Coordinates of C-alpha atoms in Angstrom, one line a residue:
X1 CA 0.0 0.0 0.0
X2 CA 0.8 3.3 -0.2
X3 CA 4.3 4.8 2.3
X4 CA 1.5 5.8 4.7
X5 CA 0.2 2.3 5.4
X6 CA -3.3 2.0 6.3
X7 CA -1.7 -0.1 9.4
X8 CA -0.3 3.4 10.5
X9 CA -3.5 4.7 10.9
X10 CA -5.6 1.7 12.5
X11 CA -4.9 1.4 16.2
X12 CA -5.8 -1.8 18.3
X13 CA -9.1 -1.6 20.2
X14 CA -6.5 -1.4 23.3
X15 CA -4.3 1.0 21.7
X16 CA -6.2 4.0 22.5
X17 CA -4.3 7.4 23.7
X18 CA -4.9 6.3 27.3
X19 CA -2.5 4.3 29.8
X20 CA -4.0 0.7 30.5
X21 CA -4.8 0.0 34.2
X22 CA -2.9 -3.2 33.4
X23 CA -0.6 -5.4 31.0
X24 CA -2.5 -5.8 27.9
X25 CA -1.4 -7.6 24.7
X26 CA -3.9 -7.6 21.9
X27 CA -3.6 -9.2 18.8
X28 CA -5.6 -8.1 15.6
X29 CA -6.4 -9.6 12.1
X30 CA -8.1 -8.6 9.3
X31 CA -8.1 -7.1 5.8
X32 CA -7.4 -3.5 4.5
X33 CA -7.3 -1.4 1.3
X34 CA -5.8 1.7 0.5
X35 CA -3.9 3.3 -3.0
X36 CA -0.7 1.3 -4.3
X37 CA 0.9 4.9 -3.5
X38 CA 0.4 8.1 -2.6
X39 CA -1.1 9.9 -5.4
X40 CA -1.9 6.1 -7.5
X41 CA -4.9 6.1 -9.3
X42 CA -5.4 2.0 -8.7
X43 CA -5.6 0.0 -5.2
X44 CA -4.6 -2.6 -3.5
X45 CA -5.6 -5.3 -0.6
X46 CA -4.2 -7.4 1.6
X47 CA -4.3 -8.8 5.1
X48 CA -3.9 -6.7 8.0
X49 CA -2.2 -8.8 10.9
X50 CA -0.9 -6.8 14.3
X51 CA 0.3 -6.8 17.8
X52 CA 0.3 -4.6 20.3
X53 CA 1.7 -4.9 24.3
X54 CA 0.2 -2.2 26.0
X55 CA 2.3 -1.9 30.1
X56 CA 0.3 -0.4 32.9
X57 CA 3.5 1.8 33.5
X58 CA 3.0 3.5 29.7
X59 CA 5.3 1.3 28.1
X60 CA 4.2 -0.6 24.7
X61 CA 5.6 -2.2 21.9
X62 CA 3.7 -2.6 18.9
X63 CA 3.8 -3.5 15.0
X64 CA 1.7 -0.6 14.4
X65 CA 2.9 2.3 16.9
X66 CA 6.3 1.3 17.4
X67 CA 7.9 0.7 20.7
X68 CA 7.2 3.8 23.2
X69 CA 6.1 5.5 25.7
X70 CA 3.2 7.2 26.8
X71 CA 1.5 9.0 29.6
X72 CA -1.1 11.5 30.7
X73 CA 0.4 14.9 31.7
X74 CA -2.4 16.9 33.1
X75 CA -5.4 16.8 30.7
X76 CA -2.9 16.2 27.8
X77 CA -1.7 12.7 26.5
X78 CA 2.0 12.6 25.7
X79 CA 3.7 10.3 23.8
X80 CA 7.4 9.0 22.0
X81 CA 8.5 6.0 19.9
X82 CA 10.6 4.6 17.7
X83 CA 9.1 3.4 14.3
X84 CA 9.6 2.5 11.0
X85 CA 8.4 4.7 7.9
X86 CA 7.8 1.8 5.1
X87 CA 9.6 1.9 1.5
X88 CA 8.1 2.4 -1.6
X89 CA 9.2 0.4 -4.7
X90 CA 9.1 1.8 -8.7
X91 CA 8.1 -2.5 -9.4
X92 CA 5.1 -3.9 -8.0
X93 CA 6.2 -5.3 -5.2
X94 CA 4.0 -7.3 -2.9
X95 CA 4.3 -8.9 0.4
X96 CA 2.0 -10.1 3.4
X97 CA 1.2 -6.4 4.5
X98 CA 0.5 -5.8 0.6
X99 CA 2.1 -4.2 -2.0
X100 CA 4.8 -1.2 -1.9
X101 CA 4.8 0.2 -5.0
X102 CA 3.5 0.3 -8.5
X103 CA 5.1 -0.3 -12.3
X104 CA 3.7 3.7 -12.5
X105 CA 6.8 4.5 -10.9
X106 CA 9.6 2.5 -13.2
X107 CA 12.3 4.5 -13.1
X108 CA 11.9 6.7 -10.4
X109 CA 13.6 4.0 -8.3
X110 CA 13.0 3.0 -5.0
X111 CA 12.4 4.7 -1.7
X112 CA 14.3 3.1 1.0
X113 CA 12.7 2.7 4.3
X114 CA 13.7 4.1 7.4
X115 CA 13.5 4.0 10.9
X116 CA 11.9 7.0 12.7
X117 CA 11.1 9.3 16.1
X118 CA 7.3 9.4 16.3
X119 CA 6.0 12.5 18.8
X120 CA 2.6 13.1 19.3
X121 CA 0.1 14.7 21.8
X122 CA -3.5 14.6 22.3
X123 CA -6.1 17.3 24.3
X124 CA -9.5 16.7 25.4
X125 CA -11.0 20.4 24.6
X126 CA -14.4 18.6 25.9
X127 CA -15.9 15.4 26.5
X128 CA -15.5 13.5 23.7
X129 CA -13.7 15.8 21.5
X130 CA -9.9 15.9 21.2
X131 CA -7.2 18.0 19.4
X132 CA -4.4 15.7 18.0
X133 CA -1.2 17.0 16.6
X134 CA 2.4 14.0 15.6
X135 CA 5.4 14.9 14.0
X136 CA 7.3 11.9 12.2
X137 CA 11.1 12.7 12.2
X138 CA 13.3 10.0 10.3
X139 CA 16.5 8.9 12.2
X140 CA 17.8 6.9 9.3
X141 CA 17.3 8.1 5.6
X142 CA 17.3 11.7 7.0
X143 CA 17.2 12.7 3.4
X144 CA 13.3 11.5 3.1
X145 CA 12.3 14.0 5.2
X146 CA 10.0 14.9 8.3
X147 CA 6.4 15.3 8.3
X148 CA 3.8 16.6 10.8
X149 CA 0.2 16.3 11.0
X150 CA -2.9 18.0 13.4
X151 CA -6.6 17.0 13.4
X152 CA -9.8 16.6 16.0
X153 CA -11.4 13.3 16.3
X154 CA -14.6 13.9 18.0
X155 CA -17.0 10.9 19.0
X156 CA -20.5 10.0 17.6
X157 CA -21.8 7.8 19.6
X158 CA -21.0 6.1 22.2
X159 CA -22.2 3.4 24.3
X160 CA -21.3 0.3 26.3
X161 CA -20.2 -2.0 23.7
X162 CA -19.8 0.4 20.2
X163 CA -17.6 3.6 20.0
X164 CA -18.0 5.4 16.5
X165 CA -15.9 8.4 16.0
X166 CA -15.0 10.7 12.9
X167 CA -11.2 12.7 12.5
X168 CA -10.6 15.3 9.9
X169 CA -6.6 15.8 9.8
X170 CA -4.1 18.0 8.1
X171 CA -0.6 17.3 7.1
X172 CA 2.1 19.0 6.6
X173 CA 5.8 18.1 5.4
X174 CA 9.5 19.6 4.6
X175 CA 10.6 20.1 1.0
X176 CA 13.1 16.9 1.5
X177 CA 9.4 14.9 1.8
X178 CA 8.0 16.4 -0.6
X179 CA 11.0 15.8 -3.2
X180 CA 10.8 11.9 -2.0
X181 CA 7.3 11.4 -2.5
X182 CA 6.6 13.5 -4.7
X183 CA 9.3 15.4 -7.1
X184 CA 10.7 14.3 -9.8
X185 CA 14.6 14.7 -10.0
X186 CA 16.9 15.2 -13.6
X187 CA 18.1 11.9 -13.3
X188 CA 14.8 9.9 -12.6
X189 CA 12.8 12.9 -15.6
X190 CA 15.4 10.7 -17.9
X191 CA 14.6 7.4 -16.2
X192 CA 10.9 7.5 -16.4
X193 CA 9.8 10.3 -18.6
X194 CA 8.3 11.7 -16.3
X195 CA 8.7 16.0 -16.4
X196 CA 11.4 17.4 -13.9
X197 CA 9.4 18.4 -10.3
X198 CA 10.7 20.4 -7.5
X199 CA 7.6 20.7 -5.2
X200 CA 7.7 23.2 -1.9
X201 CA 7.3 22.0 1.7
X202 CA 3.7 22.9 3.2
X203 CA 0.6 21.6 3.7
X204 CA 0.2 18.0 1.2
X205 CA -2.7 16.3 2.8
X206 CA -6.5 16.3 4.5
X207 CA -8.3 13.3 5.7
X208 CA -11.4 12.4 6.7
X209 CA -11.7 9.3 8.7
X210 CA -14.4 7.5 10.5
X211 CA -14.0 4.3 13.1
X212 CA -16.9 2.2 14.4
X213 CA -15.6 -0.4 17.1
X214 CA -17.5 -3.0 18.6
X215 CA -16.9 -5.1 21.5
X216 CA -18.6 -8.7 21.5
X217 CA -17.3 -9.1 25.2
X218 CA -14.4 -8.3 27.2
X219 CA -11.6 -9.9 25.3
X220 CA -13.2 -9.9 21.3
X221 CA -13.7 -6.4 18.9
X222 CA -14.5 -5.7 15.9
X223 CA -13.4 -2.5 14.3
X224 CA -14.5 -1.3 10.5
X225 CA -12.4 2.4 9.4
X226 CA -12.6 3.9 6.4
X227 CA -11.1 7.2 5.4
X228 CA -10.9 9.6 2.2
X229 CA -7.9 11.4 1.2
X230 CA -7.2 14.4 -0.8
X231 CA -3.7 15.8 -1.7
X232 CA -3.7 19.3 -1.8
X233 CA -1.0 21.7 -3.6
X234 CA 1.9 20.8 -5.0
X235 CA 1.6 17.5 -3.7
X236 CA -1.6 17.2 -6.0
X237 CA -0.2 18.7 -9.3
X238 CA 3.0 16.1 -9.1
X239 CA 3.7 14.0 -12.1
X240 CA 3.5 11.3 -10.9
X241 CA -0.3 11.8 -8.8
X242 CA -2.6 10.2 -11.3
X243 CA -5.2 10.8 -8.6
X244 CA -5.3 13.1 -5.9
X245 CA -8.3 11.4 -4.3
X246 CA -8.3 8.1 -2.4
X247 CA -9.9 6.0 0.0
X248 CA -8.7 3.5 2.5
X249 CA -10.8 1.0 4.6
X250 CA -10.0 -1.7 6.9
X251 CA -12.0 -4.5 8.8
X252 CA -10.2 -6.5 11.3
X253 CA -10.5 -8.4 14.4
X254 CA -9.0 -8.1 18.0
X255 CA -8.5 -10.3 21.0
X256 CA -7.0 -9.2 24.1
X257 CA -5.5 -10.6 27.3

């Protein structure tokens, strides 16, 4: 799928911003579906398979949020971990969390992965509404670039075993992300054919998301997400965007312990 996973935005039912009264360790199953790429105009999907070890203390360690640390500060949630920011390939390139590239790119080469600091904070303004803000800062690959993002995810219903919510989000990244993702240098203009690109750092992305979770009972959930993205700017009017508008979706499975 495309370098921002749908697996990055999915979080285990007992993932949530909020520090567990004890161990948990969930795992989760399921299937998901997002663009080949950021910016493809065709999708892909594949299975969706996670852990997550959630410590009492704020300690976790997770296939999805990385290993970290969080912890309530006051009415603000704090948190820091060490993750992984996946490749992207110019060959159609699949494995079992689905593909990482597309044969739109050949030419353009590939995007290494890289490992990554992941900072993020979350404030309850009111009851059921909360101002979110990360910032993904690569410790490896610097050259790829750092990217932030800030949103509200505000809860529609609510009740003892179902938890809907809906998140609109903004990103935001530096002109070495931007040239990644999304510019096209001399060298890979020759390689591909596509036209030479030099996009500007700023705002790239807005999302819309909605989650629905249901609990069956105190060990077995259910959660459905699907979300619509739009690439704004320069991110938008890239070469190689054949379509600035996508959707991703995701049913999957939890059991914790």
């Amino acid at each position: 799928m495309n370098k921002n996973n749908l697996a990055a935005i999915v979080l285990l039912a007992c993932a949530a911003c909020a520090q567990a009264e004890d161990n948990v360790l969930t795992f989760g199953a399921g299937i998901a579906g997002a663009a080949r790429y950021s910016g493809a105009d065709d999708y892909v999907i594949g299975p969706l398979l996670a852990i997550d070890y959630q410590m009492a203390n704020g300690f976790y360690a997770s296939t999805l949020r990385g290993i970290g640390y969080g912890g309530a500060v006051g009415p603000v949630y704090l948190s820091a971990a060490l993750g992984y920011r996946g490749e992207r390939s110019e060959k159609d390139r699949s494995g079992i969390g689905g593909a990482s590239g597309s044969p739109a790119l050949r030419g353009m080469g590939d995007v290494k992965g890289s490992a990554t600091a992941v900072l993020g904070a979350s404030w309850d303004i009111v009851d059921g509404l909360a101002l979110e803000w990360h910032a993904e800062l690569p410790v490896s690959k610097r050259e790829n670039g750092r990217q932030i993002g800030v949103g509200l995810t505000g809860t529609l219903y609510q009740q003892a075993r179902d938890h809907v919510t809906l998140s609109l989000a903004a990103n935001i990244a530096d002109r070495d992300y931007m040239q990644t993702y999304y510019g096209v240098t001399a060298t890979q203009s020759a390689r591909s054919g596509y036209r030479q690109y030099r996009p500007k750092g700023g705002l790239y992305e807005v999302e819309l998301g909605m989650t629905w979770k249901h609990m069956i009972d105190t060990r077995w959930g259910v959660t459905g997400t699907l979300s619509a993205v739009a690439l704004t700017r320069d991110a938008a009017n890239s070469p190689i965007t054949k379509r600035p508008r996508s959707a991703a979706g995701a049913v999957y499975a939890t059991y914790s312990f």
